[in-house]
Short mmCIF file of C-alpha atoms and ligand atoms in Angstrom, two decimals:
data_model
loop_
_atom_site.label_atom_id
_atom_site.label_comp_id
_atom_site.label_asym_id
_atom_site.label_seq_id
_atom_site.Cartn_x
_atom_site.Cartn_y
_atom_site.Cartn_z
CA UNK A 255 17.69 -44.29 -7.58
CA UNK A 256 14.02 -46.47 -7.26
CA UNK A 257 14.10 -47.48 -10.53
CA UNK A 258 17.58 -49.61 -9.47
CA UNK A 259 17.06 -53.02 -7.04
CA UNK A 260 19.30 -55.29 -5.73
CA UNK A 261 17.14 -55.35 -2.69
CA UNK A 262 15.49 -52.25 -1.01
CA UNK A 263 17.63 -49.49 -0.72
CA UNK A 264 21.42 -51.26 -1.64
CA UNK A 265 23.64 -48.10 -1.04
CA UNK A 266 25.30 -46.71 -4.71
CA UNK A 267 28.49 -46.43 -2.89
CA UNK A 268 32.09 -48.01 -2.79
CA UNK A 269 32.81 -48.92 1.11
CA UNK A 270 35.57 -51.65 2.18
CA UNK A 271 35.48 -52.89 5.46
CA UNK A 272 37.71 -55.28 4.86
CA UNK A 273 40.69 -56.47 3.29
CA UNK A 274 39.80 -58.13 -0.38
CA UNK A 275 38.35 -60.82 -0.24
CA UNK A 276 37.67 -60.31 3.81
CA UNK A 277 37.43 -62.95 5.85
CA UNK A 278 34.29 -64.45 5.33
CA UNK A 279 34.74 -64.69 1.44
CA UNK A 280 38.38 -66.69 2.47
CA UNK A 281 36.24 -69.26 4.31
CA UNK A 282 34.23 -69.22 1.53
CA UNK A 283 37.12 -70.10 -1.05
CA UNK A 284 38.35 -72.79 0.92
CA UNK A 285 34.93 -74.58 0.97
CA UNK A 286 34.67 -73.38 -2.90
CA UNK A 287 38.76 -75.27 -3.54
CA UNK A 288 37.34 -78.58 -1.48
CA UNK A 289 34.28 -78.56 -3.91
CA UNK A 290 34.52 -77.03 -6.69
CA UNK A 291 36.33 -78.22 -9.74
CA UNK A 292 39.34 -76.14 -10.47
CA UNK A 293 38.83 -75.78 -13.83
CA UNK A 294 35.94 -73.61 -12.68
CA UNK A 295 37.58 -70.34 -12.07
CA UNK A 296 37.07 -67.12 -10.38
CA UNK A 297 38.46 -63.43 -11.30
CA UNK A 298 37.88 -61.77 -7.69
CA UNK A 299 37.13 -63.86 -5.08
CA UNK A 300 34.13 -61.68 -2.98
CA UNK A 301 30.98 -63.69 -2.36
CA UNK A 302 28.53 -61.63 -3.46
CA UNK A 303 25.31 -61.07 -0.99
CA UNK A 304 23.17 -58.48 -3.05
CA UNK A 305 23.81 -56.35 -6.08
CA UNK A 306 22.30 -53.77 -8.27
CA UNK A 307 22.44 -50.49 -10.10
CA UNK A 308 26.46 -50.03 -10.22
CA UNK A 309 27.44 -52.29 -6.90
CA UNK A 310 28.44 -55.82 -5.76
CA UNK A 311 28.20 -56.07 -1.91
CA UNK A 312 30.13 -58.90 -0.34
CA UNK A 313 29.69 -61.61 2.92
CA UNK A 314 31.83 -59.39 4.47
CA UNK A 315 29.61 -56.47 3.93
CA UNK A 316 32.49 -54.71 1.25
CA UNK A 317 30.22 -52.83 -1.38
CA UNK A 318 32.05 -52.80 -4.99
CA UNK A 319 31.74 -51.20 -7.84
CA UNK A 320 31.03 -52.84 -10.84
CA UNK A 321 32.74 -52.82 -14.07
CA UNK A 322 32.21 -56.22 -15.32
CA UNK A 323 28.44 -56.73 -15.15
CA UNK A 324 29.13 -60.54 -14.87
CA UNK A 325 30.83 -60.23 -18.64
CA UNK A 326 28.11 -58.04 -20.10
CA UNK A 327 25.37 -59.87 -18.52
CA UNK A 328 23.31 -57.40 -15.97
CA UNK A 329 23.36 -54.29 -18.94
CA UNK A 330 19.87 -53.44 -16.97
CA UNK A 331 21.75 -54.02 -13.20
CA UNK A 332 21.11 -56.68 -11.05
CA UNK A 333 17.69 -57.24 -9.79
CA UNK A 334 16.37 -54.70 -12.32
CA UNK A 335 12.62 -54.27 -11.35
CA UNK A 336 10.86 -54.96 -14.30
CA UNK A 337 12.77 -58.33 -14.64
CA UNK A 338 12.87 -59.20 -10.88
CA UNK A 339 8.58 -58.23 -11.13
CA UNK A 340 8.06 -59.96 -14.15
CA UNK A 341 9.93 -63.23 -13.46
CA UNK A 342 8.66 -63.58 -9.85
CA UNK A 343 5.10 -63.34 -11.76
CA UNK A 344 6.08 -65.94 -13.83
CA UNK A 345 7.72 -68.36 -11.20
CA UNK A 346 4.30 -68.19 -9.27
CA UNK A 347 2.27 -69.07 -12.12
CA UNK A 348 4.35 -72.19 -13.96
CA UNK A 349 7.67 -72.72 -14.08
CA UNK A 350 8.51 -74.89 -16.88
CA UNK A 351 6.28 -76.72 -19.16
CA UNK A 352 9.15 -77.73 -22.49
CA UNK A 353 8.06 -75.03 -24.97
CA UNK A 354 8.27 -78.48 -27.48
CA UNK A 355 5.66 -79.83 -25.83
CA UNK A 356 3.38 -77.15 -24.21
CA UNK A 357 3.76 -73.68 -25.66
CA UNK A 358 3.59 -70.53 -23.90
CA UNK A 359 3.05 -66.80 -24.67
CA UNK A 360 6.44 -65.51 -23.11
CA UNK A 361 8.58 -67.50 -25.81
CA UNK A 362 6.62 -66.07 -28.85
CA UNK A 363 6.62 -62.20 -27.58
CA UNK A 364 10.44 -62.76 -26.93
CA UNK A 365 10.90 -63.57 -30.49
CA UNK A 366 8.19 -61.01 -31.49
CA UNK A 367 10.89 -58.43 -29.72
CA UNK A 368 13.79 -60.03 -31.54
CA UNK A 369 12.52 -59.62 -34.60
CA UNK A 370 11.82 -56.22 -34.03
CA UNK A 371 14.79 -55.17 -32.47
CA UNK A 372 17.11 -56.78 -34.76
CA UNK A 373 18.65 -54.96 -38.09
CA UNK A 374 16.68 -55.35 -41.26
CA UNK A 375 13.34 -55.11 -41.45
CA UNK A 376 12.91 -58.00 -43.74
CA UNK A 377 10.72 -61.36 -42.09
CA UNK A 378 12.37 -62.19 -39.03
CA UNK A 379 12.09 -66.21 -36.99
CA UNK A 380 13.73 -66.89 -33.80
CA UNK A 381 14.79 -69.84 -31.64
CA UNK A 382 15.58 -69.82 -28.21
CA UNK A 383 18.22 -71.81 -26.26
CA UNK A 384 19.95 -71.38 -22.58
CA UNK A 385 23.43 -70.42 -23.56
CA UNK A 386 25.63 -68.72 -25.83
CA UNK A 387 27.35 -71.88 -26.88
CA UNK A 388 24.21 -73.29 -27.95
CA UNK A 389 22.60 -70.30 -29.98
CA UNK A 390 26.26 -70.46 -32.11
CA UNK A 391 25.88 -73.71 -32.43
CA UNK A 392 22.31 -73.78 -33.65
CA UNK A 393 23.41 -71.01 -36.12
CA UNK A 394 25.38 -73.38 -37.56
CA UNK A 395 23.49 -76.12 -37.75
CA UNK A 396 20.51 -73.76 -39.57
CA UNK A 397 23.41 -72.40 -41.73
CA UNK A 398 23.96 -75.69 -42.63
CA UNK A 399 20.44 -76.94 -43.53
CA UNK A 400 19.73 -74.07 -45.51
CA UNK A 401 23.03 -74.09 -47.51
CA UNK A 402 23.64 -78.16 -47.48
CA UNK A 403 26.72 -77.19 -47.64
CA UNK A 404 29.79 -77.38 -44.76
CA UNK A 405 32.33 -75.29 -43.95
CA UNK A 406 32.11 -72.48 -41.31
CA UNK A 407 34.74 -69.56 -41.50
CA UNK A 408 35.49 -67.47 -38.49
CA UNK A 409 38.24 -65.18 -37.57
CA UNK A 410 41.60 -64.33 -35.84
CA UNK A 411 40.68 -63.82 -31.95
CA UNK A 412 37.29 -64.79 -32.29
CA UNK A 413 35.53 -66.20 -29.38
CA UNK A 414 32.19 -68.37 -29.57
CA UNK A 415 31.89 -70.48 -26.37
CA UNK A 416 33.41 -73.77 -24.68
CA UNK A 417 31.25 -76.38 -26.42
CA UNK A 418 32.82 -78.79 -28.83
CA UNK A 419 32.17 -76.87 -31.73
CA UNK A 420 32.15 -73.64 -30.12
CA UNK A 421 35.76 -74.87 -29.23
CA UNK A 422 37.13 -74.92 -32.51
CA UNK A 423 35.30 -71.90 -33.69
CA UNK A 424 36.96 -70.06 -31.15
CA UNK A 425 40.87 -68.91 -31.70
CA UNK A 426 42.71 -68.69 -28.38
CA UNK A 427 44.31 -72.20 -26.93
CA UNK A 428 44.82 -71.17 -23.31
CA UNK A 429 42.63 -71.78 -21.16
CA UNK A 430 39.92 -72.35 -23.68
CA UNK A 431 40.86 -75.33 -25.67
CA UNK A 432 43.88 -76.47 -24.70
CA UNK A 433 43.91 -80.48 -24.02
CA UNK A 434 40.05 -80.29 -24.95
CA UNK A 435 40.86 -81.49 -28.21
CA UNK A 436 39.87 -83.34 -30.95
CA UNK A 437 37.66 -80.43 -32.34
CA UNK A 438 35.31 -80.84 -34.47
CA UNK A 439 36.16 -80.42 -38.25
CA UNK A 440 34.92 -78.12 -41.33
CA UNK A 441 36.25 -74.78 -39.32
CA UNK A 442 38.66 -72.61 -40.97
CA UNK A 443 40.22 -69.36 -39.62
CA UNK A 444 41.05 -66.36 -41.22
CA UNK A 445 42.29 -62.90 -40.45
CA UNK A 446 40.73 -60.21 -38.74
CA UNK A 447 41.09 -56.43 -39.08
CA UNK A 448 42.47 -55.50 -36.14
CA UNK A 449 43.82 -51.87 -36.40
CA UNK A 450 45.90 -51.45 -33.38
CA UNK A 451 48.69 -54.71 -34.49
CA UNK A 452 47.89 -54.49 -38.76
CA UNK A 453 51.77 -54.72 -39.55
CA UNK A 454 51.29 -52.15 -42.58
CA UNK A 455 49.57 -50.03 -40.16
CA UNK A 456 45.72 -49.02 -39.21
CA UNK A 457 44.61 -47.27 -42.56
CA UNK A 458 45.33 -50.07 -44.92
CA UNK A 459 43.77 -52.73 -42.20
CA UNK A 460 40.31 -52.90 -43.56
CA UNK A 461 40.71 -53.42 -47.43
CA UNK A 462 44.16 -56.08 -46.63
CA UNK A 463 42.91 -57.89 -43.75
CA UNK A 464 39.03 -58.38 -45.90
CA UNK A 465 41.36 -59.01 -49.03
CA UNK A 466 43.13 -61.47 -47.41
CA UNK A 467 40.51 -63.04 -45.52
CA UNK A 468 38.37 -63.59 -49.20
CA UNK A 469 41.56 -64.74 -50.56
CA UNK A 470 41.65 -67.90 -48.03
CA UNK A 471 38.29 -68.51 -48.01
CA UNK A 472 37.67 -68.46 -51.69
CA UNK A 473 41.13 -70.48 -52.63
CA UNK A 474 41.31 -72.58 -49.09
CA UNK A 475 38.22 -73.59 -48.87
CA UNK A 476 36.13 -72.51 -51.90
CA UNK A 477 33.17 -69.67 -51.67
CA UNK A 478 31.02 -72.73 -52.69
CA UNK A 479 31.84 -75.31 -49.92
CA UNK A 480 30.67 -72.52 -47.02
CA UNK A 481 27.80 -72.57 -45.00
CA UNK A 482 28.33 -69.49 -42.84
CA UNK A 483 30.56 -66.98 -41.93
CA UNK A 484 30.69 -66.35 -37.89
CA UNK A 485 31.78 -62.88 -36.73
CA UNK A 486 32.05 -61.09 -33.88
CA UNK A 487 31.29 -57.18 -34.48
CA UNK A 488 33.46 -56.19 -32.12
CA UNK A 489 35.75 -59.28 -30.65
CA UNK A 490 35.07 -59.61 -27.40
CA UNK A 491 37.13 -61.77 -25.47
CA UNK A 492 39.73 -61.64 -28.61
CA UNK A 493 40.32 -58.25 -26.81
CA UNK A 494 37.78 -55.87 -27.47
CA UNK A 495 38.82 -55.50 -31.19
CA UNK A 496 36.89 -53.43 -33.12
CA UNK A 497 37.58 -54.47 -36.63
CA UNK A 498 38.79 -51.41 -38.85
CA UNK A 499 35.62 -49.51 -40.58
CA UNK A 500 34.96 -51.25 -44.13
CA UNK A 501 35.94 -54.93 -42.82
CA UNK A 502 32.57 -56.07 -41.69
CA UNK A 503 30.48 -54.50 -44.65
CA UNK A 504 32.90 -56.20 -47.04
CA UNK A 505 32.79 -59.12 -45.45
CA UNK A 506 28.89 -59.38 -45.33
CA UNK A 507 29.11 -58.31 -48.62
CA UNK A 508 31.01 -61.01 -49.96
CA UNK A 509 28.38 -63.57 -48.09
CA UNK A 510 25.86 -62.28 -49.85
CA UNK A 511 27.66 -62.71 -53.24
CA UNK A 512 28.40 -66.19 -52.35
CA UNK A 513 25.17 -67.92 -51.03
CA UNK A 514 26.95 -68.03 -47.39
CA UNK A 515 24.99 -67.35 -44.22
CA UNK A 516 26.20 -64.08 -42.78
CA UNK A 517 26.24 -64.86 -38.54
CA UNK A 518 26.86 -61.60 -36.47
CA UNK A 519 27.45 -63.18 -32.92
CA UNK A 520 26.19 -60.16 -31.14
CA UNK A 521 26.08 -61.95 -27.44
CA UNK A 522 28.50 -59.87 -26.07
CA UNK A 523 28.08 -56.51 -27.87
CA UNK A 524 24.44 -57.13 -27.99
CA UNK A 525 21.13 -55.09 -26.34
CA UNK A 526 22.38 -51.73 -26.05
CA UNK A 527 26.10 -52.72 -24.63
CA UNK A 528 27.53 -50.58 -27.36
CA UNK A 529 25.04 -47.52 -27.61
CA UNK A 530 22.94 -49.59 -30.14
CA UNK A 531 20.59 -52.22 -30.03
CA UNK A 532 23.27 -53.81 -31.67
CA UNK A 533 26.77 -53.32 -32.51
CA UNK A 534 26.66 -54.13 -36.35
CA UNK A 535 24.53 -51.00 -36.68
CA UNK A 536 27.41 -48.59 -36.61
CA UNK A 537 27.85 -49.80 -40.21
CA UNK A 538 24.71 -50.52 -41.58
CA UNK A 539 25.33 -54.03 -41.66
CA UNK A 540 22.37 -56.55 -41.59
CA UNK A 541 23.24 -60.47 -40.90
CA UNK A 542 21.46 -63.12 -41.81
CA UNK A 543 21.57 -64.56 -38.81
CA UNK A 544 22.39 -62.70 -35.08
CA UNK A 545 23.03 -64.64 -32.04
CA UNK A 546 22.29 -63.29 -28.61
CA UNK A 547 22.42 -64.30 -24.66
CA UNK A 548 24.37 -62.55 -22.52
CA UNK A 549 22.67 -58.63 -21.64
CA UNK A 550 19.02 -60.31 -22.76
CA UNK A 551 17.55 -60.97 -19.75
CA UNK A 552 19.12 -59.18 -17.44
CA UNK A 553 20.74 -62.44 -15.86
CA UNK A 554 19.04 -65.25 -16.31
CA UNK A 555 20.07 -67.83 -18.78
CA UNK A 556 18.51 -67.07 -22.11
CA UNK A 557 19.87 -67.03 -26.06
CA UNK A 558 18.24 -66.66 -29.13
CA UNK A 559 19.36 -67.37 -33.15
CA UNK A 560 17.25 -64.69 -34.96
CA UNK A 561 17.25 -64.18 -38.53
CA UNK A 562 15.73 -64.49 -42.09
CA UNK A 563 12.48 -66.46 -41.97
CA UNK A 564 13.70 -68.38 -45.25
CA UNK A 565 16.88 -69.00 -43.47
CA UNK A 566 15.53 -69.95 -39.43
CA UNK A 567 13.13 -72.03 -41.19
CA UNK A 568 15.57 -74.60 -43.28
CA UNK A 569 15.73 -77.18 -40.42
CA UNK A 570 13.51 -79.68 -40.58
CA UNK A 571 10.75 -79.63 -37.50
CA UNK A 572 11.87 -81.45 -34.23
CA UNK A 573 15.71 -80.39 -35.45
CA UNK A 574 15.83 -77.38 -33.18
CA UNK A 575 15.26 -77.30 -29.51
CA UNK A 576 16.30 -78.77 -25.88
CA UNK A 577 14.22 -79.26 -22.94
CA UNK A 578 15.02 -75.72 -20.97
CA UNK A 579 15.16 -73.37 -24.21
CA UNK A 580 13.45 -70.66 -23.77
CA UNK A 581 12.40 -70.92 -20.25
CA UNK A 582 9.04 -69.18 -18.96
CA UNK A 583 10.70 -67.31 -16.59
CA UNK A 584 14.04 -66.35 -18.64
CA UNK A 585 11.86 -65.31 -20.90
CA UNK A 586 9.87 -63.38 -18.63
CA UNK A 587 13.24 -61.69 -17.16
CA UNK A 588 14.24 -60.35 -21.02
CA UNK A 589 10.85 -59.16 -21.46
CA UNK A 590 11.47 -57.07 -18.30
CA UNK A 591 14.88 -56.45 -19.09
CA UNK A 592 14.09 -55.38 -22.43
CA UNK A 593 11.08 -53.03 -21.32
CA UNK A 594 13.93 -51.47 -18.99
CA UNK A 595 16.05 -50.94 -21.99
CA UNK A 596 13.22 -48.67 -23.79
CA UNK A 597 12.59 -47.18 -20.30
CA UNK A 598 15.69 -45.69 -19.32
CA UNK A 599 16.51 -45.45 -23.20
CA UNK A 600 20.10 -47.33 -22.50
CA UNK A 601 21.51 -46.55 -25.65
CA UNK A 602 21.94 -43.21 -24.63
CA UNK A 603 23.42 -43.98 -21.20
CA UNK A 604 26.25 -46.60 -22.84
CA UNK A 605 27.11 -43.81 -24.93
CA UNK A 606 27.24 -41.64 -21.92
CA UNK A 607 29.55 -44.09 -20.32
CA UNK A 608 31.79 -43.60 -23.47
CA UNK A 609 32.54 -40.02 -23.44
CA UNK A 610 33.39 -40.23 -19.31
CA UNK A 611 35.50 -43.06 -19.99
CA UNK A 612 37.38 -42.18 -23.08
CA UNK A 613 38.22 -38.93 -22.09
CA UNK A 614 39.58 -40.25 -18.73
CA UNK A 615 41.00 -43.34 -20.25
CA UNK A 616 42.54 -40.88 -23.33
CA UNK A 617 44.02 -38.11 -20.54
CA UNK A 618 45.88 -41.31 -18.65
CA UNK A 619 47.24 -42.63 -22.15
CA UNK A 620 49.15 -39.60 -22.17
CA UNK A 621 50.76 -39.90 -18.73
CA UNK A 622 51.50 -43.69 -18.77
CA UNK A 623 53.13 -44.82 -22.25
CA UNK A 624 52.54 -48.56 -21.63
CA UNK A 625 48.73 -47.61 -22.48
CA UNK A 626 48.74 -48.72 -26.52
CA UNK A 627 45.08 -48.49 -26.98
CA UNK A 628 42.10 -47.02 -25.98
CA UNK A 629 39.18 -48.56 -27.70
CA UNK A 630 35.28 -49.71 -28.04
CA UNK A 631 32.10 -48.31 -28.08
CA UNK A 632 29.47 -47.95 -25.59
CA UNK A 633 29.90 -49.05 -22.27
CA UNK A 634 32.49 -51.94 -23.97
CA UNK A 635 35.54 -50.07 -23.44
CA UNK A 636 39.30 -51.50 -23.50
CA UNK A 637 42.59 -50.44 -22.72
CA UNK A 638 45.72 -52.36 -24.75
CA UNK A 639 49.15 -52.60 -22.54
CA UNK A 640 52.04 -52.67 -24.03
CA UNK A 641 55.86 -52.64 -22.47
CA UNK A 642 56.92 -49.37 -21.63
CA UNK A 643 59.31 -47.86 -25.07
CA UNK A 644 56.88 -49.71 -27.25
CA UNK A 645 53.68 -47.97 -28.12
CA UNK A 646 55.28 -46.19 -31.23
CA UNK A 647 57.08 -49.54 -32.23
CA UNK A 648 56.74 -53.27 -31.79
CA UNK A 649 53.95 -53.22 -29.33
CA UNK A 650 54.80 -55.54 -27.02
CA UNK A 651 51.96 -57.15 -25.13
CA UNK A 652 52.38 -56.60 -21.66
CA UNK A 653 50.40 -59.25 -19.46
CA UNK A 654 51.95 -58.71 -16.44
CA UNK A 655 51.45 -54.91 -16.32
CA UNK A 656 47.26 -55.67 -17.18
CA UNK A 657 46.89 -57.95 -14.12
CA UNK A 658 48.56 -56.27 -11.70
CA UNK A 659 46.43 -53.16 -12.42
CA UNK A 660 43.26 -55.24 -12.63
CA UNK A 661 44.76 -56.92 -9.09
CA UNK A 662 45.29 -53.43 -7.89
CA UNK A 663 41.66 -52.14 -8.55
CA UNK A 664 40.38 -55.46 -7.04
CA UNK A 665 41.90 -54.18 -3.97
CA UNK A 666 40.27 -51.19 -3.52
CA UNK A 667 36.77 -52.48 -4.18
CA UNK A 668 36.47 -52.38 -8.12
CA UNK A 669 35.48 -54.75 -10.37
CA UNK A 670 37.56 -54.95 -13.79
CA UNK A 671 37.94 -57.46 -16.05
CA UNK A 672 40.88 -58.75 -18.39
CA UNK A 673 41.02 -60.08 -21.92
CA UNK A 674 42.88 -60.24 -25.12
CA UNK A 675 44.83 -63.12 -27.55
CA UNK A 676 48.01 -61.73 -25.62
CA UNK A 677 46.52 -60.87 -22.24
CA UNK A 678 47.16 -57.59 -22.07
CA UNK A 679 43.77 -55.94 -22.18
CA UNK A 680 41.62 -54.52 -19.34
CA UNK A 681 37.79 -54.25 -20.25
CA UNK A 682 35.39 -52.28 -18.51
CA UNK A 683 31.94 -53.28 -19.02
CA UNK A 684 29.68 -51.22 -16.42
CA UNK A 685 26.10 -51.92 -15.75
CA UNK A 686 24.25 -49.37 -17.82
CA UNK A 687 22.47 -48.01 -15.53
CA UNK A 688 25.67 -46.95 -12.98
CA UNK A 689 25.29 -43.65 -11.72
CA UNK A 690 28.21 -41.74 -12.91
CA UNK A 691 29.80 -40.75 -9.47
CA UNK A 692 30.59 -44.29 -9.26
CA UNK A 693 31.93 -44.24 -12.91
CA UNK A 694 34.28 -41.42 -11.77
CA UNK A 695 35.18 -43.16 -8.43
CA UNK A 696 35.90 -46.41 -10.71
CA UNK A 697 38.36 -44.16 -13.07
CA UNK A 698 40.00 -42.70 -10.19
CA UNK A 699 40.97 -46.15 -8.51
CA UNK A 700 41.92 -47.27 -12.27
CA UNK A 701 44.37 -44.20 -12.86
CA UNK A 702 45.38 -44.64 -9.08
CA UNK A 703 46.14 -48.38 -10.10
CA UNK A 704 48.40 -47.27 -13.19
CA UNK A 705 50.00 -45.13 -10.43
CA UNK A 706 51.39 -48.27 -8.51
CA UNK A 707 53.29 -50.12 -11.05
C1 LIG B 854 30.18 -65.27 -23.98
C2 LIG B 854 30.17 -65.45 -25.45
C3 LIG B 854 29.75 -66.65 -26.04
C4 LIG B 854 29.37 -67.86 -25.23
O1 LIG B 854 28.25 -67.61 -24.42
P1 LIG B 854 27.95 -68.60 -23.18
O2 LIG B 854 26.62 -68.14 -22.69
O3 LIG B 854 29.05 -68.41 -22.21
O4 LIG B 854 27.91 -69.97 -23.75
C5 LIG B 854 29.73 -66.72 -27.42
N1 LIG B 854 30.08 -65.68 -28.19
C6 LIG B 854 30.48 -64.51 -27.66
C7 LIG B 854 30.84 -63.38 -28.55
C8 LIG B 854 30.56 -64.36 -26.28
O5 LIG B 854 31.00 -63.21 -25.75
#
């Protein structure tokens, strides 16, 4: 596997050496607790040494496999070559000059790619920032200027970042918001169409939940007074929802009947994570406005607002910006990481990584009935626990059930994540470019996990 990094030769294997974390990883926590703030925290506790391809290997020399991708980040692996070649190019030659001051060629080709990557094919700007946070918030502010108008409406277990705004706009209290408070205003929250927990059950989710979401909006807060509608595609930290089929076109749809700014936040499900460039493609839908960050460039900090050039070009000059945004060298690493993408045509491999994991993930639903849901697309793939008795019934989130499976897969040297409004969902996001023995070996030591409860 050449075309993988992480360092010459990093072994595609699972090996433990160790207890997890080892011993060298403990030393490491305890300078981490002495230092570190605790609101700061950490899933597994390995220090990582190297990575790449579809491993994490640890100070203790433990080599994991890797189903988180640092939340969706390294899509391309760590250390891909064409972003670890084209970045080291570009930390040789300048390192930062404030695109608002001194342009440079990286930024505008980044955007050139954006605009071509994105849905619609109608004239496309961009803006670049360093986080997620800050491209949602920029949407809004953009929104905002274009419409002059105020409100922002986003949904049931939406997630949109840890900034003050990106606070409110995001639904789940603990450990996001809570005490963080007072939010910022204007922010209103409506249903979402999520199929697995829509009380009248998954075929009448779409038309209620979008029914009831334009009846809020249009009698809480008047179709008139909004700027822009936020939206995941598929939630991610909200638990992997994928809002039932109809929902998002009807949504967009009402938008566009309303003058609102239509914002797909694409930065988790974004660059190829679900088996399209990006995830509001399964449905034909084209936003005004996309956010991105996260799998663009292949782990460095980068995010982007890309949308209609009418639209991205409502606020005022100077009104958009920071010093880092757009960084030569992040923007370097996306180019790379985006060249990778075409490469090794990534699409096809996260929709690879669906059919091995579904069918697992399906076959073990049978055999352990606290497994409510299988769901996602791509390689963004969740499974919703429920208390044994419940599946057929009241669906009873089961928490305690999801981490001790994600606590036993830790142990034996894989790397899962958990999310959800209730807790109770693990989500597997794999590097795209895992080699698919280690996507077995990662399903065994999952359904060996369910084993142990
Ligand atoms: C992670 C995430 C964000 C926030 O991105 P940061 O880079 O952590 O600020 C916003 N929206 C979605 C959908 C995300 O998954």
């Amino acid at each position: 596997m050449t075309e993988l990094s992480g360092g010459p030769a990093l072994p595609q294997e699972r090996r433990l050496v160790t207890p997890i974390p080892g011993p060298k990883s403990q030393e490491l926590l305890a300078r981490k607790a002495a230092t570190v703030a605790n609101g700061v925290g950490t899933t597994l506790p390995v220090f990582v040494t190297r990575a790449g391809g579809g491993v994490l290997e640890d100070v203790d020399g433990n080599s994991l496999i890797d189903f988180g991708s640092g939340i969706a980040v390294t899509s391309v692996g760590n250390s891909a070559e064409a972003v670890v070649r084209r970045a080291t190019e570009q930390l040789a030659a300048f390192t930062h000059t404030c695109f608002m001051v001194t342009p440079y060629e990286g930024y505008v080709e980044v955007c050139e790619q954006l605009a071509e990557l994105t849905p619609g094919d109608h004239a496309k700007k961009s803006a670049l920032f360093n986080s997620g946070a800050e491209a949602v918030e920029n949407a809004v502010k953009i929104a905002r200027a274009y419409t002059g108008r105020q409100a922002v409406v986003v949904f049931d277990h939406g997630y949109h970042g840890r900034t003050n705004l990106t606070m409110a706009l995001t639904a789940k209290n603990m450990p996001y918001k809570h005490g963080f408070g007072p939010f910022a205003p204007e922010v209103y929250r409506v249903p979402l169409a999520y199929p697995f927990r829509w009380l009248t059950g998954a075929d009448n989710c779409a038309e209620q939940a979008a029914a009831q979401a334009i009846d809020q909006i249009t009698k809480q807060v008047g179709a008139e007074n909004v700027a822009a509608i936020v939206i995941e595609p598929i939630a991610g930290e909200g638990g992997f929802i994928e809002p039932a089929k109809g929902f998002l076109p009807r949504i967009a749809q009402f938008a566009r009947d309303n003058g609102i700014v239509f914002v797909a936040d694409e930065i988790q499900t974004g660059f190829c994570r679900t088996g399209q460039w990006f995830a509001c493609e399964d449905e034909g839908v084209v936003p005004d406005l996309i956010t991105t960050a996260k799998g663009i460039a292949g782990g460095l900090p980068l995010a982007a607002v890309t949308g209609r050039a009418e639209i991205m070009d409502a606020a005022h000059a100077g009104g958009l910006g920071g010093t880092y945004g757009g960084n030569p060298v992040a923007c370097a690493a996306a180019l790379g990481s985006i060249e990778t993408m075409r490469e090794l045509d990534l699409n096809a491999k996260a929709k690879r990584i669906e059919e091995v994991m579904k069918g697992r993930l399906a076959a073990l639903a049978e055999k352990f009935d606290i497994i409510g849901d299988v769901r996602g697309r791509g390689a963004m793939i969740a499974i919703e626990l429920v208390k044994s008795g419940t599946r057929e019934g009241a669906k009873t989130p089961n928490p305690e059930a999801t981490a001790a499976v994600a606590k036993a897969c830790h142990a034996e040297g894989l790397v899962v994540l958990t999310c959800g409004t209730y807790g109770n969902v693990l989500r597997f996001l794999p590097p795209l470019v895992i080699g698919e023995d280690l996507l077995t070996e990662g399903l065994d030591i999952i359904e060996r996990a369910f084993g142990t409860l």
